Coordinates of C-alpha atoms in Angstrom, one line a residue:
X1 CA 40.2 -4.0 17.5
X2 CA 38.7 -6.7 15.4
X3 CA 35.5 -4.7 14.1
X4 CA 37.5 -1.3 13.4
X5 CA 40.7 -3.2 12.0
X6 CA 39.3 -6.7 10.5
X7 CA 36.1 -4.4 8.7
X8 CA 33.9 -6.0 5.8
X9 CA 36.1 -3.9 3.0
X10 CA 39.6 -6.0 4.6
X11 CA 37.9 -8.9 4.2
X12 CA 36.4 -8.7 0.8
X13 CA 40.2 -8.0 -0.6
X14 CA 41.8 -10.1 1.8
X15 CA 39.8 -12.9 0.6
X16 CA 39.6 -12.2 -3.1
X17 CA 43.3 -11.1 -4.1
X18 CA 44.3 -11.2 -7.9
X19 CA 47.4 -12.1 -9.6
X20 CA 48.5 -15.1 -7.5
X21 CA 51.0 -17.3 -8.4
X22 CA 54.0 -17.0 -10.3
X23 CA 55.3 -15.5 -13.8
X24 CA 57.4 -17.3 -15.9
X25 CA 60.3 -14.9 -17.0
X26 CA 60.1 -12.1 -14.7
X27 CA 62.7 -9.2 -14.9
X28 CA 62.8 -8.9 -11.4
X29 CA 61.6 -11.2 -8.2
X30 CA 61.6 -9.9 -4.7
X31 CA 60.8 -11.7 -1.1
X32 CA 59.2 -10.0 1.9
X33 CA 59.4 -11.3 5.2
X34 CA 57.4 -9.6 8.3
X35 CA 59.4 -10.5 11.3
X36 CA 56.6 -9.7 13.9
X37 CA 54.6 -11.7 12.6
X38 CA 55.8 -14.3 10.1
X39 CA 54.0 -13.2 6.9
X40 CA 55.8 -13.7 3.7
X41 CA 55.4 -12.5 0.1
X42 CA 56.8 -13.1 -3.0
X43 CA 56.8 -10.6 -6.4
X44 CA 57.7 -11.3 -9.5
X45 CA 57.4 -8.0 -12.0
X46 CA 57.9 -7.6 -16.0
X47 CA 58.4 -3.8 -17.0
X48 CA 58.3 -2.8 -20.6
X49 CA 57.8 1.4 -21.7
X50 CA 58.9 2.4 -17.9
X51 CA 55.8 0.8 -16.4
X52 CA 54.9 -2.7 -14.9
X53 CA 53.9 -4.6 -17.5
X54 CA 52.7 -7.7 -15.6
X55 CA 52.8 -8.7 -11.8
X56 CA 52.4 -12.1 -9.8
X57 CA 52.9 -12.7 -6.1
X58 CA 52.7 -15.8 -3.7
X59 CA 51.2 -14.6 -0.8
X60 CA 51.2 -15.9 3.2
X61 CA 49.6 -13.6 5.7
X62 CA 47.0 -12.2 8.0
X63 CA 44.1 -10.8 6.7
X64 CA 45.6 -6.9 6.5
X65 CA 48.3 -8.4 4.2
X66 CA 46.2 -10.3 2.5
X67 CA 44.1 -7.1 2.2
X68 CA 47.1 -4.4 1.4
X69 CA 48.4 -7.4 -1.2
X70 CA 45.3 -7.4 -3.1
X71 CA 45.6 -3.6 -3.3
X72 CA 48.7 -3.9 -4.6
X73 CA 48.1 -6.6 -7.2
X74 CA 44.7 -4.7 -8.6
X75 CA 46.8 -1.7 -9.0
X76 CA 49.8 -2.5 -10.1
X77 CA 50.1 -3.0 -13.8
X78 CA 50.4 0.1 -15.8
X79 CA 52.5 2.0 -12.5
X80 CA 55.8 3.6 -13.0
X81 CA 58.2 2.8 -10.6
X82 CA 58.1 6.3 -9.1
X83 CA 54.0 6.2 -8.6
X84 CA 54.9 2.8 -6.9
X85 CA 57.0 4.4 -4.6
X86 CA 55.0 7.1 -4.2
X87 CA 52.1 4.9 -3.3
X88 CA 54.1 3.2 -0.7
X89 CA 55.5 6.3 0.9
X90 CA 51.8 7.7 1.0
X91 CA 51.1 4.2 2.6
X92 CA 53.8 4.7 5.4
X93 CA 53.2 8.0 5.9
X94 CA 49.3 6.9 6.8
X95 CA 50.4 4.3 9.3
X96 CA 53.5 5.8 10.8
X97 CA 53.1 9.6 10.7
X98 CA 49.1 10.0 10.8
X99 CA 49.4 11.2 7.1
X100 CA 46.4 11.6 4.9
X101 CA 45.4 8.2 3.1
X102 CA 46.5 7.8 -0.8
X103 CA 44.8 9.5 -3.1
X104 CA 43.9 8.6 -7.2
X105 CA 43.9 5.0 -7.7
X106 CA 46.0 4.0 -4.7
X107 CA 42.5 5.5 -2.7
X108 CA 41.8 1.9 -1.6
X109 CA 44.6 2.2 1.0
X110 CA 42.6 4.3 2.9
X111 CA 40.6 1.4 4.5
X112 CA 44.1 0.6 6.3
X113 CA 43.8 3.2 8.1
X114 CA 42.8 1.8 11.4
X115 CA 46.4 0.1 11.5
X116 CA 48.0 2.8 12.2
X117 CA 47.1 2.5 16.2
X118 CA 48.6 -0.9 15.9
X119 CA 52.1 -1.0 15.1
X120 CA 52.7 -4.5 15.6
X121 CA 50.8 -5.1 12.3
X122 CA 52.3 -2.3 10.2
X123 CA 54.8 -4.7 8.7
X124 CA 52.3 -7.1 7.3
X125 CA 50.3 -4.3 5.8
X126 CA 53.6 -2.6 4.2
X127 CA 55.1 -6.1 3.1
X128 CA 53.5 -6.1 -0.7
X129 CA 54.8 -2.1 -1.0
X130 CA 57.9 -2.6 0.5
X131 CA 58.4 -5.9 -1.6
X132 CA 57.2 -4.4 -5.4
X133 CA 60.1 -1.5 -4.4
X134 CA 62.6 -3.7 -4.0
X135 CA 61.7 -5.9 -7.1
X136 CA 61.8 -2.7 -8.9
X137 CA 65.2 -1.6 -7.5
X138 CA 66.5 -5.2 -8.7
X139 CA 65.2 -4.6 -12.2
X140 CA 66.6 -1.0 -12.6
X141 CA 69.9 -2.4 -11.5
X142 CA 69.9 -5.2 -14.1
X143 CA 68.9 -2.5 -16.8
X144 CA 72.4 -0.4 -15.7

């Protein structure tokens, strides 16, 4: 498991993941909590035009986390909400369904792929997607 899961490419993002910390006035914070395995996330997001307009997360979990996380902060900014969710139904489909790995700029998922075979650490790589979804949902509903 640990050379096909834990590969060089998981590393290198795991270990150098922008966008940490906190914003100031976000429009919309959101907590994630993996209950297999106790990783956590917090995002903070600022929309302006439709699109993320800045992003910041605290961040405590394993290296695929740390790895789908760092994905997620390189790519966010400039995403409409409904490439976001797109991106992290493309993400679930890969680990849950055997779907084809995101394409475009969400392509960087694709070294997740050897998660899929272990369930147990789905929720750690799906807790930055799932997180940044329900930020967005907060901020839609404050804009109603």
């Amino acid at each position: 498991m640990l050379d096909k899961v834990y590969n060089a490419k998981i590393l290198e993002l795991a270990g150098n993941i922008p966008r940490l910390g906190r914003l100031e006035r976000p429009d919309a914070t959101a907590k994630g909590y993996s209950k297999l395995c106790g990783s956590t996330i917090t995002v903070d997001i600022t929309l302006h035009d439709g699109k993320v307009a800045d992003y910041a997360h605290e961040l405590k979990a394993c290296a695929l986390g740390q790895a789908s996380a760092s994905i997620m902060a390189r790519n966010v900014v400039g995403s409409t909400p409904q490439e976001l969710r797109e991106a992290r139904e493309a993400l679930r489909r890969m680990l849950k369904e055997n779907g084809p790995p995101p394409e475009g700029k969400w392509a960087d998922l694709a070294v997740l792929e050897p998660v899929r075979d272990y369930k147990a650490r789905h929720g750690s790589t799906m807790l930055a997607f799932d997180a940044v979804v329900d930020a967005l949902e907060k901020a839609e509903a404050e804009r109603s």
